[in-house]
Short mmCIF file of C-alpha atoms in Angstrom, two decimals:
data_model
loop_
_atom_site.label_atom_id
_atom_site.label_comp_id
_atom_site.label_asym_id
_atom_site.label_seq_id
_atom_site.Cartn_x
_atom_site.Cartn_y
_atom_site.Cartn_z
CA MET A 1 119.68 202.18 83.59
CA ALA A 2 118.95 199.54 80.57
CA PHE A 3 119.07 196.00 81.13
CA ASN A 4 122.39 194.65 79.85
CA ASP A 5 123.69 197.84 81.49
CA LEU A 6 122.56 196.84 84.92
CA ILE A 7 124.18 193.13 83.89
CA ALA A 8 127.36 194.86 83.17
CA GLN A 9 127.59 196.63 86.04
CA LYS A 10 127.44 193.74 88.69
CA ILE A 11 129.83 191.93 86.79
CA LYS A 12 132.10 195.00 86.69
CA ASP A 13 131.40 195.69 90.04
CA PHE A 14 132.06 192.40 91.54
CA GLU A 15 135.70 192.56 90.04
CA GLN A 16 136.29 195.72 91.39
CA GLN A 17 135.42 194.65 94.85
CA GLY A 18 137.53 191.43 94.49
CA VAL A 19 136.41 188.42 96.04
CA PRO A 20 135.51 188.88 99.82
CA GLN A 21 137.67 187.06 102.86
CA VAL A 22 135.28 183.81 103.92
CA PHE A 23 135.27 181.43 107.05
CA GLU A 24 135.99 178.18 105.44
CA ARG A 25 133.60 175.80 105.36
CA ASP A 26 134.60 172.09 105.53
CA LEU A 27 131.98 171.22 102.49
CA ASP A 28 134.47 169.71 99.74
CA LEU A 29 133.99 170.49 95.94
CA GLY A 30 136.76 168.21 94.95
CA ASN A 31 140.01 169.60 92.69
CA PRO A 32 139.03 172.50 90.57
CA GLN A 33 138.49 171.39 87.09
CA GLU A 34 140.20 172.81 84.23
CA PRO A 35 137.79 174.51 81.65
CA LYS A 36 136.43 172.46 78.57
CA ARG A 37 133.68 171.81 76.98
CA ASP A 38 131.43 168.57 78.64
CA ASN A 39 132.79 169.45 82.30
CA ILE A 40 131.30 168.25 85.05
CA VAL A 41 128.43 170.91 86.83
CA ASN A 42 129.00 171.36 90.25
CA VAL A 43 125.93 171.96 92.12
CA ILE A 44 125.39 173.31 95.52
CA VAL A 45 122.18 173.33 97.17
CA GLY A 46 120.95 174.60 100.72
CA ALA A 47 119.00 176.65 102.74
CA ARG A 48 118.99 180.30 102.50
CA ARG A 49 121.52 182.23 104.22
CA CYS A 50 123.50 178.78 105.28
CA GLY A 51 126.70 180.12 103.50
CA LYS A 52 126.45 178.71 99.66
CA THR A 53 127.68 182.46 97.85
CA TYR A 54 130.62 182.16 100.38
CA ARG A 55 131.27 178.73 99.45
CA LEU A 56 131.77 180.06 96.01
CA TYR A 57 133.65 182.48 97.40
CA GLN A 58 136.26 179.69 98.99
CA GLU A 59 136.19 178.56 95.65
CA MET A 60 137.04 181.42 93.83
CA ARG A 61 139.89 182.30 96.55
CA ARG A 62 141.24 178.75 96.04
CA LEU A 63 141.28 179.50 92.40
CA GLN A 64 142.98 182.70 92.66
CA SER A 65 145.76 180.99 94.88
CA ARG A 66 146.13 178.78 91.67
CA GLY A 67 147.23 181.87 89.42
CA VAL A 68 143.32 182.38 88.03
CA GLU A 69 143.16 185.59 87.32
CA LEU A 70 139.43 187.14 88.47
CA ASP A 71 138.82 188.52 84.64
CA ARG A 72 138.21 184.31 84.02
CA MET A 73 135.84 184.01 86.42
CA LEU A 74 131.78 185.41 86.15
CA TYR A 75 130.25 185.28 89.34
CA PHE A 76 126.17 186.20 88.87
CA ASN A 77 123.85 186.63 92.02
CA PHE A 78 120.19 186.10 90.03
CA GLU A 79 118.58 186.83 93.86
CA ASP A 80 118.23 190.79 92.50
CA GLU A 81 114.87 192.18 92.53
CA ARG A 82 116.36 194.38 89.76
CA LEU A 83 116.30 191.60 87.48
CA ARG A 84 112.53 190.58 87.86
CA PRO A 85 110.40 189.46 86.32
CA TYR A 86 113.02 186.78 84.95
CA GLU A 87 113.15 186.08 81.18
CA PRO A 88 114.77 182.86 79.86
CA SER A 89 117.00 185.31 77.87
CA LEU A 90 118.58 186.60 80.93
CA LEU A 91 121.09 183.84 81.36
CA ALA A 92 122.08 184.25 77.58
CA ASP A 93 122.74 187.92 78.82
CA VAL A 94 124.73 187.72 81.20
CA ILE A 95 127.09 185.03 79.38
CA ASP A 96 127.54 187.35 76.45
CA THR A 97 128.13 190.30 78.55
CA PHE A 98 130.80 188.81 80.26
CA TYR A 99 132.50 187.54 77.32
CA ALA A 100 131.99 191.03 75.71
CA LEU A 101 133.48 192.50 78.61
CA TYR A 102 136.36 189.96 79.08
CA PRO A 103 136.79 187.92 75.39
CA ALA A 104 139.71 186.34 76.48
CA ALA A 105 137.80 184.22 78.89
CA ARG A 106 136.21 182.49 76.16
CA THR A 107 139.44 181.34 74.43
CA GLU A 108 141.68 180.62 77.95
CA GLY A 109 138.29 179.14 79.37
CA ALA A 110 136.07 180.49 82.02
CA TYR A 111 135.48 179.56 85.63
CA ILE A 112 131.31 180.38 86.07
CA PHE A 113 129.63 180.96 89.19
CA PHE A 114 125.74 181.20 89.31
CA ASP A 115 124.20 181.68 92.51
CA GLU A 116 120.61 180.96 93.45
CA ILE A 117 119.56 180.39 89.72
CA GLN A 118 116.62 178.02 90.35
CA GLU A 119 114.54 180.80 89.72
CA ILE A 120 115.28 181.44 86.27
CA PRO A 121 113.10 179.78 83.56
CA GLU A 122 114.65 176.77 81.65
CA TRP A 123 117.97 177.62 83.69
CA GLY A 124 118.80 173.49 83.19
CA ALA A 125 118.44 173.70 79.41
CA PHE A 126 120.52 176.81 78.97
CA LEU A 127 123.40 175.35 81.17
CA ARG A 128 123.23 172.17 79.40
CA ARG A 129 124.08 174.19 76.25
CA VAL A 130 126.82 176.05 77.86
CA VAL A 131 128.61 172.57 78.90
CA ASP A 132 128.28 171.33 75.56
CA THR A 133 129.54 174.27 73.90
CA GLU A 134 131.96 176.18 76.09
CA LYS A 135 135.23 175.94 77.45
CA ALA A 136 134.42 176.35 80.81
CA THR A 137 134.19 174.88 84.46
CA VAL A 138 130.36 175.56 86.19
CA TYR A 139 128.99 176.51 89.51
CA VAL A 140 125.87 176.69 90.48
CA THR A 141 123.82 177.01 93.95
CA GLY A 142 120.52 177.17 94.84
CA SER A 143 117.76 176.77 97.68
CA SER A 144 115.32 174.15 96.48
CA SER A 145 116.10 170.47 96.77
CA LYS A 146 114.25 170.15 93.52
CA MET A 147 117.53 171.19 91.72
CA LEU A 148 118.79 167.36 92.86
CA SER A 149 115.45 165.85 90.96
CA SER A 150 113.50 167.74 87.99
CA GLU A 151 116.53 169.72 85.91
CA LEU A 152 119.48 168.20 86.99
CA LYS A 153 117.88 164.64 86.11
CA SER A 154 116.57 165.93 82.60
CA GLU A 155 119.26 167.77 81.66
CA PHE A 156 122.60 166.68 83.48
CA ARG A 157 122.11 163.34 84.07
CA GLY A 158 125.53 161.64 84.95
CA ARG A 159 126.91 164.84 84.58
CA SER A 160 126.62 167.08 87.62
CA LEU A 161 127.73 166.50 90.98
CA VAL A 162 125.25 167.84 93.95
CA ARG A 163 126.39 168.77 97.01
CA GLU A 164 124.42 169.82 100.20
CA LEU A 165 125.32 172.69 102.39
CA PHE A 166 124.00 173.38 105.59
CA PRO A 167 124.50 175.98 108.76
CA LEU A 168 127.30 175.26 110.74
CA SER A 169 127.97 171.81 111.88
CA PHE A 170 129.65 171.34 115.74
CA SER A 171 133.15 171.35 114.17
CA GLU A 172 132.72 173.97 112.12
CA TYR A 173 131.18 176.29 114.92
CA VAL A 174 134.09 175.66 117.34
CA ARG A 175 136.71 176.16 114.72
CA TYR A 176 134.71 179.73 114.49
CA LYS A 177 134.93 180.24 117.77
CA THR A 178 138.01 179.18 118.18
CA GLY A 179 140.16 179.20 115.50
CA SER A 180 140.64 175.42 115.44
CA VAL A 181 138.91 171.99 116.03
CA PRO A 182 140.44 169.19 118.03
CA GLU A 183 140.52 166.14 115.96
CA PRO A 184 137.63 163.50 117.11
CA ASP A 185 140.26 160.81 118.27
CA ALA A 186 142.26 162.98 120.20
CA THR A 187 142.59 162.88 124.10
CA PHE A 188 140.39 165.46 125.96
CA SER A 189 141.68 166.97 129.34
CA PRO A 190 138.86 167.66 131.74
CA SER A 191 139.94 171.44 130.74
CA ASP A 192 139.07 170.61 126.75
CA ALA A 193 135.91 169.00 127.89
CA ALA A 194 134.45 171.31 129.98
CA LEU A 195 135.53 174.13 127.16
CA LEU A 196 134.12 172.10 124.49
CA ARG A 197 131.11 171.41 126.54
CA HIS A 198 130.59 174.92 126.68
CA HIS A 199 130.67 175.61 123.12
CA LEU A 200 127.93 172.98 122.51
CA ILE A 201 125.66 174.81 124.98
CA GLY A 202 126.80 177.83 122.67
CA TYR A 203 125.71 175.86 119.55
CA LEU A 204 122.38 174.29 120.74
CA GLU A 205 121.18 178.01 121.48
CA ARG A 206 123.18 180.45 118.64
CA GLY A 207 123.04 177.85 115.67
CA GLY A 208 124.98 177.87 112.51
CA PHE A 209 123.72 180.77 110.70
CA ILE A 210 126.80 182.62 110.70
CA ALA A 211 125.53 185.89 110.27
CA THR A 212 123.54 185.88 113.45
CA LEU A 213 126.66 184.51 115.67
CA GLU A 214 127.85 188.16 115.76
CA GLN A 215 124.08 189.73 117.00
CA THR A 216 122.73 190.03 120.33
CA PRO A 217 120.58 186.89 121.32
CA ALA A 218 117.34 188.73 120.31
CA ASP A 219 118.46 190.16 117.27
CA ALA A 220 119.44 187.01 116.43
CA ILE A 221 116.15 185.69 116.58
CA GLN A 222 114.69 187.83 114.48
CA LEU A 223 117.00 187.20 111.98
CA LEU A 224 116.41 183.61 112.05
CA GLN A 225 112.26 184.46 111.56
CA GLU A 226 113.14 187.03 109.04
CA TYR A 227 115.06 183.97 106.83
CA ALA A 228 112.39 181.61 107.30
CA SER A 229 109.89 184.49 106.50
CA ARG A 230 111.61 185.44 103.46
CA THR A 231 112.34 181.65 102.46
CA VAL A 232 108.56 181.13 102.90
CA ALA A 233 107.55 183.72 100.78
CA MET A 234 110.25 183.19 97.66
CA ASP A 235 110.61 179.45 97.74
CA VAL A 236 107.00 178.39 99.16
CA VAL A 237 104.47 180.61 98.41
CA GLU A 238 105.86 182.40 95.43
CA ARG A 239 107.27 179.21 93.61
CA TYR A 240 104.24 176.87 94.45
CA ASP A 241 101.56 179.45 93.89
CA VAL A 242 99.98 179.20 97.23
CA LYS A 243 96.75 180.82 97.74
CA ASN A 244 96.69 181.26 101.99
CA PRO A 245 100.34 183.07 102.86
CA ARG A 246 98.62 183.23 106.10
CA LEU A 247 98.60 179.54 106.49
CA ALA A 248 101.96 179.12 105.17
CA SER A 249 103.33 180.99 107.90
CA LEU A 250 101.41 179.80 110.47
CA PHE A 251 102.16 176.40 109.93
CA LEU A 252 105.85 176.77 109.36
CA THR A 253 105.57 178.26 112.99
CA ARG A 254 104.02 175.01 114.51
CA CYS A 255 106.12 172.76 112.56
CA MET A 256 109.63 175.08 113.76
CA ALA A 257 108.03 174.62 117.17
CA SER A 258 107.80 170.73 116.90
CA SER A 259 111.30 170.21 116.03
CA GLY A 260 112.46 166.85 117.54
CA ARG A 261 108.78 166.08 118.58
CA GLU A 262 106.04 163.84 116.22
CA LEU A 263 103.80 166.20 114.25
CA SER A 264 100.37 165.33 113.54
CA VAL A 265 98.81 166.96 110.28
CA ASN A 266 95.73 165.69 111.27
CA LYS A 267 95.81 167.37 114.92
CA VAL A 268 96.86 170.68 113.33
CA TYR A 269 94.26 170.37 110.81
CA ASN A 270 91.36 170.26 113.66
CA GLU A 271 93.00 173.11 115.50
CA PHE A 272 93.08 175.30 113.06
CA LYS A 273 89.33 174.39 111.69
CA SER A 274 88.62 175.23 115.22
CA ARG A 275 90.32 178.83 115.10
CA GLN A 276 88.47 179.55 111.81
CA ILE A 277 91.70 179.04 109.50
CA PRO A 278 90.81 177.74 106.14
CA VAL A 279 92.98 174.71 105.72
CA SER A 280 92.69 171.50 104.72
CA ARG A 281 94.77 168.49 105.36
CA ASN A 282 96.31 168.11 101.81
CA SER A 283 97.09 171.88 101.95
CA LEU A 284 98.94 170.71 105.11
CA SER A 285 100.67 168.19 103.38
CA ASP A 286 101.71 169.76 100.92
CA LEU A 287 103.14 172.89 102.84
CA LEU A 288 105.35 170.09 104.72
CA GLU A 289 106.59 168.75 101.84
CA TYR A 290 107.65 172.64 100.38
CA TYR A 291 109.08 173.14 103.34
CA GLU A 292 111.38 170.46 103.04
CA ASP A 293 112.20 171.62 99.65
CA ALA A 294 113.23 174.79 100.72
CA TYR A 295 115.56 173.46 103.38
CA LEU A 296 113.82 174.71 106.39
CA LEU A 297 113.27 171.74 107.77
CA PHE A 298 112.51 167.82 107.11
CA SER A 299 110.14 164.97 108.25
CA VAL A 300 111.64 161.72 109.18
CA PRO A 301 109.96 158.74 108.34
CA GLU A 302 109.40 155.26 109.93
CA PHE A 303 112.43 152.64 109.21
CA THR A 304 109.85 150.26 107.08
CA ARG A 305 110.16 148.59 103.35
CA SER A 306 106.86 150.37 102.50
CA LEU A 307 108.23 153.99 102.75
CA ALA A 308 105.97 155.17 99.88
CA ASN A 309 103.05 154.17 101.90
CA ASN A 310 104.14 156.16 105.29
CA MET A 311 101.42 158.80 105.67
CA ARG A 312 102.54 162.21 106.79
CA SER A 313 100.11 162.85 109.00
CA ALA A 314 102.27 161.69 111.91
CA SER A 315 106.09 162.51 110.89
CA LYS A 316 108.64 163.40 113.60
CA VAL A 317 110.01 166.78 112.12
CA TYR A 318 113.29 168.40 112.51
CA ALA A 319 114.36 172.31 111.79
CA VAL A 320 117.16 172.71 109.98
CA ASP A 321 118.99 174.06 112.47
CA PRO A 322 118.43 173.91 116.72
CA ALA A 323 118.83 177.71 116.56
CA MET A 324 115.90 177.68 114.20
CA PHE A 325 113.67 175.54 116.54
CA GLY A 326 114.30 178.10 119.10
CA ALA A 327 113.60 180.96 117.22
CA PHE A 328 109.86 179.87 116.77
CA SER A 329 109.66 178.48 119.76
CA PRO A 330 107.42 179.80 122.79
CA ALA A 331 109.59 182.28 125.40
CA SER A 332 108.87 179.48 128.02
CA ALA A 333 110.48 176.53 125.84
CA LEU A 334 113.78 176.23 126.47
CA ASP A 335 114.08 172.74 126.18
CA GLN A 336 117.17 171.71 125.74
CA GLY A 337 116.64 168.02 124.49
CA GLN A 338 114.51 168.98 121.40
CA ARG A 339 117.62 171.54 120.70
CA LEU A 340 120.45 168.24 121.14
CA GLU A 341 117.81 166.14 118.90
CA THR A 342 117.56 168.71 116.12
CA ALA A 343 121.45 169.11 116.40
CA VAL A 344 121.83 165.28 116.05
CA PHE A 345 119.55 164.75 113.26
CA ASN A 346 121.54 167.27 110.97
CA ALA A 347 124.84 165.70 111.58
CA LEU A 348 123.04 162.54 110.75
CA ARG A 349 121.76 164.28 107.53
CA ARG A 350 125.26 165.79 106.88
CA ARG A 351 127.03 162.59 107.46
CA THR A 352 124.37 160.54 104.91
CA PRO A 353 123.27 162.77 102.42
CA ALA A 354 119.59 162.27 100.89
CA VAL A 355 120.68 160.45 98.18
CA ARG A 356 117.47 157.91 98.47
CA THR A 357 114.69 158.37 101.10
CA GLY A 358 115.07 156.57 103.67
CA SER A 359 118.79 157.22 104.92
CA VAL A 360 118.09 158.40 107.85
CA CYS A 361 114.55 157.30 109.93
CA ARG A 362 112.98 156.42 113.37
CA LEU A 363 112.61 152.71 114.37
CA LEU A 364 109.31 151.74 115.90
CA ILE A 365 109.89 147.72 117.01
CA LYS A 366 107.55 145.42 119.38
CA GLU A 367 109.58 142.88 121.35
CA LYS A 368 106.97 140.85 122.61
CA SER A 369 104.29 142.74 124.64
CA LYS A 370 106.90 145.65 124.66
CA SER A 371 106.95 148.74 122.03
CA HIS A 372 110.29 150.37 121.62
CA GLU A 373 111.22 153.40 119.66
CA VAL A 374 115.09 154.68 118.66
CA ASP A 375 115.10 157.82 117.60
CA PHE A 376 117.39 157.79 114.70
CA VAL A 377 118.31 154.34 112.54
CA ALA A 378 121.08 155.38 109.39
CA GLY A 379 120.80 152.52 106.99
CA ASP A 380 118.98 151.65 103.95
CA ALA A 381 115.12 151.27 104.36
CA LEU A 382 114.24 150.08 101.28
CA LEU A 383 116.69 147.33 101.63
CA MET A 384 115.89 146.89 105.51
CA ARG A 385 119.75 146.98 106.47
CA ALA A 386 120.59 149.38 109.26
CA TYR A 387 124.09 150.64 110.09
CA SER A 388 124.09 152.85 113.17
CA LEU A 389 121.35 153.13 115.66
CA ILE A 390 121.31 156.35 117.90
CA GLN A 391 119.52 157.74 120.86
CA VAL A 392 119.32 161.12 122.07
CA SER A 393 118.86 162.20 126.03
CA ALA A 394 119.96 164.86 127.24
CA ASP A 395 120.04 163.45 130.29
CA MET A 396 120.23 160.08 132.11
CA ALA A 397 120.03 160.64 135.72
CA SER A 398 116.61 158.97 135.90
CA GLU A 399 116.83 155.11 136.26
CA LYS A 400 113.63 154.75 133.85
CA THR A 401 114.70 156.94 131.19
CA ARG A 402 118.49 154.85 131.23
CA GLU A 403 116.28 151.38 131.31
CA ARG A 404 114.09 152.70 128.53
CA GLU A 405 116.80 153.91 125.95
CA ILE A 406 118.94 150.65 126.29
CA ALA A 407 116.11 148.27 126.26
CA ALA A 408 115.12 149.80 122.56
CA LEU A 409 118.80 149.67 121.74
CA ASP A 410 119.14 145.83 122.67
CA ALA A 411 116.08 145.21 121.03
CA SER A 412 117.07 146.93 117.57
CA MET A 413 120.68 145.38 118.09
CA ALA A 414 119.33 141.96 117.92
CA GLN A 415 116.94 142.37 115.18
CA PHE A 416 119.31 143.86 112.88
CA ASP A 417 122.40 141.89 114.06
CA LEU A 418 124.34 145.05 115.27
CA GLY A 419 126.81 144.44 117.98
CA GLU A 420 126.91 148.24 118.75
CA SER A 421 124.92 151.50 119.06
CA ALA A 422 124.64 154.70 121.05
CA ILE A 423 123.13 157.18 123.17
CA VAL A 424 123.90 161.00 122.93
CA THR A 425 123.87 162.46 125.95
CA MET A 426 125.11 166.15 127.34
CA ASP A 427 127.48 165.05 129.92
CA GLU A 428 127.96 160.77 130.25
CA GLN A 429 130.43 158.81 128.78
CA THR A 430 130.45 155.18 129.22
CA ASP A 431 130.18 151.64 127.70
CA ILE A 432 126.85 149.69 128.81
CA PRO A 433 126.97 145.99 128.03
CA CYS A 434 123.97 144.53 127.65
CA GLU A 435 122.82 140.66 125.96
CA HIS A 436 122.73 141.81 122.28
CA GLY A 437 125.91 144.09 122.23
CA VAL A 438 127.35 147.31 123.90
CA VAL A 439 125.59 150.95 124.15
CA HIS A 440 127.94 153.66 123.62
CA VAL A 441 127.19 156.44 125.73
CA MET A 442 128.64 159.37 124.76
CA PRO A 443 128.94 163.36 125.54
CA ALA A 444 127.31 165.09 122.58
CA TRP A 445 130.48 167.59 122.04
CA LYS A 446 132.54 164.24 121.45
CA TRP A 447 130.03 162.86 119.17
CA LEU A 448 129.28 165.63 117.00
CA LEU A 449 133.31 166.17 116.26
CA ALA A 450 133.23 162.56 114.84
#
């Protein structure tokens, strides 16, 4: 099959198959723009297999419900081995082939959906020409956070809206399982609370990658490991020309199993060296950055003005999904606390998109001779402003644990002049007055629905 014939066949196949039915995600893309020149480009970024393609299908079905015919929509997925090696002319070939098949789309206005576009050379410059010259509305997806910076800033400064998509939130998970989700401020009966706690346990174990939810637990773990391995191969080893793929795989396993814990690059370096694994501290720091770029995991810095000076030698890390942590943990590690803390972090990450560094941090403070740690502070680290303080403690039964968590929040509320803070637990719900404010203890199923 000639190359342009392959492009034409992919376009025709999609039209003949139609837009699939999808589970609708909560990510709002705003009202669809009528096709015209100089439209804003809609960009969706996130981990591979988290649902970006299906969010495009969701948008296409919304357009169909408004009377837009499918022959005015170009959907093209570039994650196809037959298209490799990618040439800069590929995007022009796709556009030209589509308009040759459906010439009316050029005059009436086209809706263009490009999936996993970041691999194509010079994609930003090409899309800029499309936006400048074609009567079109453009949507693109990619699995690299670099789309938030290099290409978009250089080619689409002020002309793109970037939204991040993650695996299912707890609210979406409940809706996927039951067909509906209660309002966060609803009154919950004991049976409602019991059902939501049941789904919380399921969410912490199974996570939010939809394709894994219909699998057996063993198959789901295998599938999640394959997602991560493919991401490392394509978005780390290949993209950044990593010379030691085995190291990239080994270090990812270590990072994922550390979700909700402090990860010391120096400690891992010394461990790998003792096992005769070729490694350098710089290579580990680079790999950690590459994993973040690919939305596999996130490191959480300390809340300080000098964010740029924070070393990656000891950061807390979080997997993109609680089940991803489980897929890489030793068989004996069934730490519900780590899963819960990972879920809380990812909820905060959704609520405070990473527009700037330091929107979600950890807090280490000293009060006289005592040192305190708060798991999460949401705010602006550059301006040293905290908006919310959150501790995560699966079980508050221990008096020592209870006193430690409350003391840390009380000292932090005093430092940032806040009147309230929160502890997210598995079961407990109460308000605890303390010297500098009120600590709201909340069950995770309720906090995650907020």
